[in-house]
Amino acid sequence: MAKKSFNLKKGERFNLGKGDGLSKLQVDLTWESEADLDASAFLLNDEGTISEDADFVFYNSDNRSEAYDRQKFGSKANWRNETIPVSFDGAVTGAPDDLTGDDGETMHVVIDKIRSEVTEIVFCVTIHTPGVTFKDVNDPRIVITDEESGEELCSYALDENFSTETAVVAGALVLNSEGDWTFEAIGKGFDGGLQTLVDMYA
């Protein structure tokens, strides 16, 4: 049975459920800005940290959809531009780096590939352009879609009163006590950009 799409408020959770046949999720992190913003994800263990470097899925990761081949790509810069970052277990794929202002980035999650030690996947957005904060970013939101059916499951508009923040934890997939994955709307901002998130989770 198809689910109704839910617009979540901060702190609310949406149960994705094991019995609904979900196997692939599309995670769209969108915004309106001419600045350079980047989406990333951290696959966390019970201690709230990553177990492998590749569990930090971001544009500059060395763990990618294709191994580096100098003859094919010529340089590592070209390699990163032509491939996408992927988590250690292959469950989460990210987006290549887009240095121009855009309206968002898309990540993908294959639920059955998430290894057992991962109990939370946190989705974040950071600002790379100097002098820009989330006060200057319009309509940031995160949308979770059943990738196979194309059905939107839930969304969360981050309508917080951001000011100096340059990094935001938008939301997370959290494994609950019953073994079901839920999506939690978080919307928590931090100063210090991507490095602050790395310090928290690595």
CSV table of C-alpha atoms in Angstrom, one decimal:
chain,number,residue,atom,x,y,z
A,1,MET,CA,0.0,0.0,0.0
A,2,ALA,CA,1.4,3.4,-0.9
A,3,LYS,CA,2.3,5.8,1.9
A,4,LYS,CA,1.1,9.3,2.1
A,5,SER,CA,4.0,11.8,2.0
A,6,PHE,CA,4.6,13.4,5.3
A,7,ASN,CA,6.0,16.9,6.0
A,8,LEU,CA,7.9,16.6,9.2
A,9,LYS,CA,8.7,19.1,11.8
A,10,LYS,CA,12.0,19.3,13.7
A,11,GLY,CA,12.4,16.3,16.0
A,12,GLU,CA,9.7,14.2,14.4
A,13,ARG,CA,10.4,10.7,13.0
A,14,PHE,CA,9.0,8.8,10.1
A,15,ASN,CA,9.1,5.0,10.3
A,16,LEU,CA,10.3,3.5,7.0
A,17,GLY,CA,9.4,0.0,8.1
A,18,LYS,CA,10.9,-3.4,7.2
A,19,GLY,CA,7.6,-4.8,5.8
A,20,ASP,CA,7.1,-2.1,3.2
A,21,GLY,CA,9.5,-3.6,0.6
A,22,LEU,CA,11.8,-0.6,0.6
A,23,SER,CA,15.2,-1.4,-0.7
A,24,LYS,CA,16.5,1.8,-2.2
A,25,LEU,CA,16.1,5.4,-0.9
A,26,GLN,CA,16.9,8.6,-2.7
A,27,VAL,CA,17.9,11.4,-0.4
A,28,ASP,CA,17.6,14.9,-1.9
A,29,LEU,CA,19.2,17.8,-0.1
A,30,THR,CA,18.0,21.0,-1.8
A,31,TRP,CA,18.5,24.7,-1.3
A,32,GLU,CA,18.4,28.0,-3.2
A,33,SER,CA,21.8,29.7,-3.2
A,34,GLU,CA,24.5,31.0,-5.6
A,35,ALA,CA,27.2,29.8,-3.1
A,36,ASP,CA,29.0,26.5,-3.2
A,37,LEU,CA,27.2,24.1,-0.9
A,38,ASP,CA,28.0,20.4,-0.5
A,39,ALA,CA,26.0,17.4,0.8
A,40,SER,CA,27.7,14.7,2.8
A,41,ALA,CA,26.8,11.7,5.0
A,42,PHE,CA,28.3,9.9,8.0
A,43,LEU,CA,27.6,6.2,8.6
A,44,LEU,CA,27.8,6.0,12.4
A,45,ASN,CA,28.2,3.1,14.8
A,46,ASP,CA,26.7,2.7,18.3
A,47,GLU,CA,29.3,5.1,19.7
A,48,GLY,CA,28.2,7.8,17.3
A,49,THR,CA,31.4,7.8,15.2
A,50,ILE,CA,32.5,6.4,11.9
A,51,SER,CA,34.3,3.0,11.9
A,52,GLU,CA,36.1,3.5,8.6
A,53,ASP,CA,37.3,6.6,6.8
A,54,ALA,CA,35.1,5.7,3.8
A,55,ASP,CA,32.0,5.9,6.1
A,56,PHE,CA,32.4,9.7,5.6
A,57,VAL,CA,30.8,10.1,2.2
A,58,PHE,CA,31.7,13.5,0.7
A,59,TYR,CA,32.8,15.0,-2.6
A,60,ASN,CA,36.6,14.7,-1.9
A,61,SER,CA,36.5,11.1,-0.6
A,62,ASP,CA,39.1,8.6,-2.0
A,63,ASN,CA,36.5,5.8,-1.8
A,64,ARG,CA,34.6,6.2,-5.1
A,65,SER,CA,32.4,4.3,-7.6
A,66,GLU,CA,35.5,3.4,-9.6
A,67,ALA,CA,39.1,2.9,-8.7
A,68,TYR,CA,41.7,5.4,-9.7
A,69,ASP,CA,43.3,4.6,-13.1
A,70,ARG,CA,45.9,7.2,-14.2
A,71,GLN,CA,45.8,6.1,-17.8
A,72,LYS,CA,42.0,6.5,-17.9
A,73,PHE,CA,41.6,9.7,-15.8
A,74,GLY,CA,44.9,11.4,-16.2
A,75,SER,CA,44.8,13.0,-12.8
A,76,LYS,CA,43.1,12.5,-9.5
A,77,ALA,CA,41.2,15.8,-10.0
A,78,ASN,CA,39.6,14.4,-13.2
A,79,TRP,CA,39.0,11.1,-11.4
A,80,ARG,CA,37.0,12.8,-8.6
A,81,ASN,CA,35.1,14.9,-11.2
A,82,GLU,CA,34.1,11.8,-13.2
A,83,THR,CA,33.2,9.4,-10.3
A,84,ILE,CA,31.0,9.6,-7.2
A,85,PRO,CA,31.9,9.0,-3.5
A,86,VAL,CA,30.7,5.8,-1.9
A,87,SER,CA,30.6,4.4,1.6
A,88,PHE,CA,32.8,1.6,2.9
A,89,ASP,CA,30.0,-1.0,2.5
A,90,GLY,CA,28.7,0.5,-0.8
A,91,ALA,CA,25.4,1.3,0.8
A,92,VAL,CA,25.5,5.1,0.4
A,93,THR,CA,26.6,7.0,-2.7
A,94,GLY,CA,27.0,10.7,-2.8
A,95,ALA,CA,27.4,13.4,-5.4
A,96,PRO,CA,30.4,14.8,-7.3
A,97,ASP,CA,31.6,18.2,-6.3
A,98,ASP,CA,29.8,21.1,-8.1
A,99,LEU,CA,31.7,24.3,-7.6
A,100,THR,CA,29.0,26.5,-9.0
A,101,GLY,CA,25.8,27.7,-7.3
A,102,ASP,CA,23.2,25.1,-7.6
A,103,ASP,CA,19.9,24.0,-6.1
A,104,GLY,CA,20.9,20.8,-4.3
A,105,GLU,CA,22.6,17.4,-4.4
A,106,THR,CA,21.2,13.8,-4.3
A,107,MET,CA,22.5,10.9,-2.4
A,108,HIS,CA,21.3,7.2,-2.6
A,109,VAL,CA,21.0,4.5,0.1
A,110,VAL,CA,20.7,0.7,-0.6
A,111,ILE,CA,19.2,-0.5,2.7
A,112,ASP,CA,20.3,-4.2,2.4
A,113,LYS,CA,23.9,-3.1,1.9
A,114,ILE,CA,24.1,-1.3,5.2
A,115,ARG,CA,26.4,-3.4,7.4
A,116,SER,CA,25.3,-4.4,10.9
A,117,GLU,CA,27.6,-2.1,12.8
A,118,VAL,CA,26.0,1.0,11.2
A,119,THR,CA,23.1,2.2,13.3
A,120,GLU,CA,22.7,5.8,12.0
A,121,ILE,CA,23.3,7.6,8.8
A,122,VAL,CA,23.5,11.4,9.2
A,123,PHE,CA,22.9,13.7,6.2
A,124,CYS,CA,24.6,17.1,6.3
A,125,VAL,CA,25.0,20.2,4.2
A,126,THR,CA,28.0,22.5,4.5
A,127,ILE,CA,28.9,25.8,2.9
A,128,HIS,CA,32.3,26.1,1.1
A,129,THR,CA,32.0,29.7,0.0
A,130,PRO,CA,33.8,32.1,2.4
A,131,GLY,CA,31.6,34.7,4.1
A,132,VAL,CA,28.3,32.9,3.4
A,133,THR,CA,26.2,31.3,6.2
A,134,PHE,CA,22.9,29.5,6.3
A,135,LYS,CA,21.2,32.8,7.0
A,136,ASP,CA,21.9,33.5,3.3
A,137,VAL,CA,20.5,30.2,2.1
A,138,ASN,CA,16.9,30.0,1.0
A,139,ASP,CA,14.6,27.0,1.4
A,140,PRO,CA,16.9,24.3,2.6
A,141,ARG,CA,15.1,20.9,2.8
A,142,ILE,CA,15.6,17.2,2.8
A,143,VAL,CA,13.3,14.8,0.9
A,144,ILE,CA,13.3,11.0,1.2
A,145,THR,CA,11.9,9.0,-1.8
A,146,ASP,CA,11.4,5.4,-2.5
A,147,GLU,CA,13.8,5.2,-5.4
A,148,GLU,CA,12.2,2.2,-7.1
A,149,SER,CA,8.7,3.5,-7.2
A,150,GLY,CA,9.5,7.2,-7.3
A,151,GLU,CA,7.1,7.8,-4.4
A,152,GLU,CA,8.0,10.6,-2.0
A,153,LEU,CA,7.8,9.3,1.6
A,154,CYS,CA,8.6,12.3,3.8
A,155,SER,CA,10.3,15.7,3.7
A,156,TYR,CA,11.6,18.3,6.1
A,157,ALA,CA,11.9,22.0,5.5
A,158,LEU,CA,14.7,23.4,7.7
A,159,ASP,CA,12.9,26.7,8.6
A,160,GLU,CA,15.2,27.4,11.5
A,161,ASN,CA,16.5,30.9,12.2
A,162,PHE,CA,20.1,30.3,11.2
A,163,SER,CA,22.6,33.1,11.6
A,164,THR,CA,26.4,32.2,11.7
A,165,GLU,CA,26.1,28.5,10.9
A,166,THR,CA,28.0,27.1,8.0
A,167,ALA,CA,27.2,23.4,8.6
A,168,VAL,CA,23.8,21.8,9.2
A,169,VAL,CA,22.8,18.3,10.1
A,170,ALA,CA,19.6,18.0,8.1
A,171,GLY,CA,18.4,14.6,9.2
A,172,ALA,CA,19.3,11.0,9.8
A,173,LEU,CA,18.3,7.5,9.1
A,174,VAL,CA,18.2,5.8,12.6
A,175,LEU,CA,17.9,2.1,13.4
A,176,ASN,CA,15.3,1.7,16.1
A,177,SER,CA,15.0,-1.0,18.8
A,178,GLU,CA,12.7,-3.0,16.6
A,179,GLY,CA,15.2,-3.2,13.8
A,180,ASP,CA,13.4,-0.7,11.6
A,181,TRP,CA,14.9,2.3,9.9
A,182,THR,CA,13.3,5.6,10.7
A,183,PHE,CA,14.0,9.1,9.3
A,184,GLU,CA,14.5,11.8,11.9
A,185,ALA,CA,14.2,15.5,11.1
A,186,ILE,CA,17.1,17.2,12.9
A,187,GLY,CA,17.9,20.6,11.5
A,188,LYS,CA,20.8,21.5,13.8
A,189,GLY,CA,23.3,24.1,12.7
A,190,PHE,CA,27.0,24.5,13.6
A,191,ASP,CA,29.7,27.0,13.0
A,192,GLY,CA,33.0,25.9,11.5
A,193,GLY,CA,31.8,24.2,8.4
A,194,LEU,CA,32.7,20.7,7.3
A,195,GLN,CA,35.6,20.4,9.8
A,196,THR,CA,33.2,20.8,12.7
A,197,LEU,CA,31.2,17.7,11.6
A,198,VAL,CA,34.4,15.7,11.0
A,199,ASP,CA,35.5,16.5,14.5
A,200,MET,CA,32.2,15.3,15.8
A,201,TYR,CA,31.9,12.1,14.0
A,202,ALA,CA,35.4,10.9,13.0
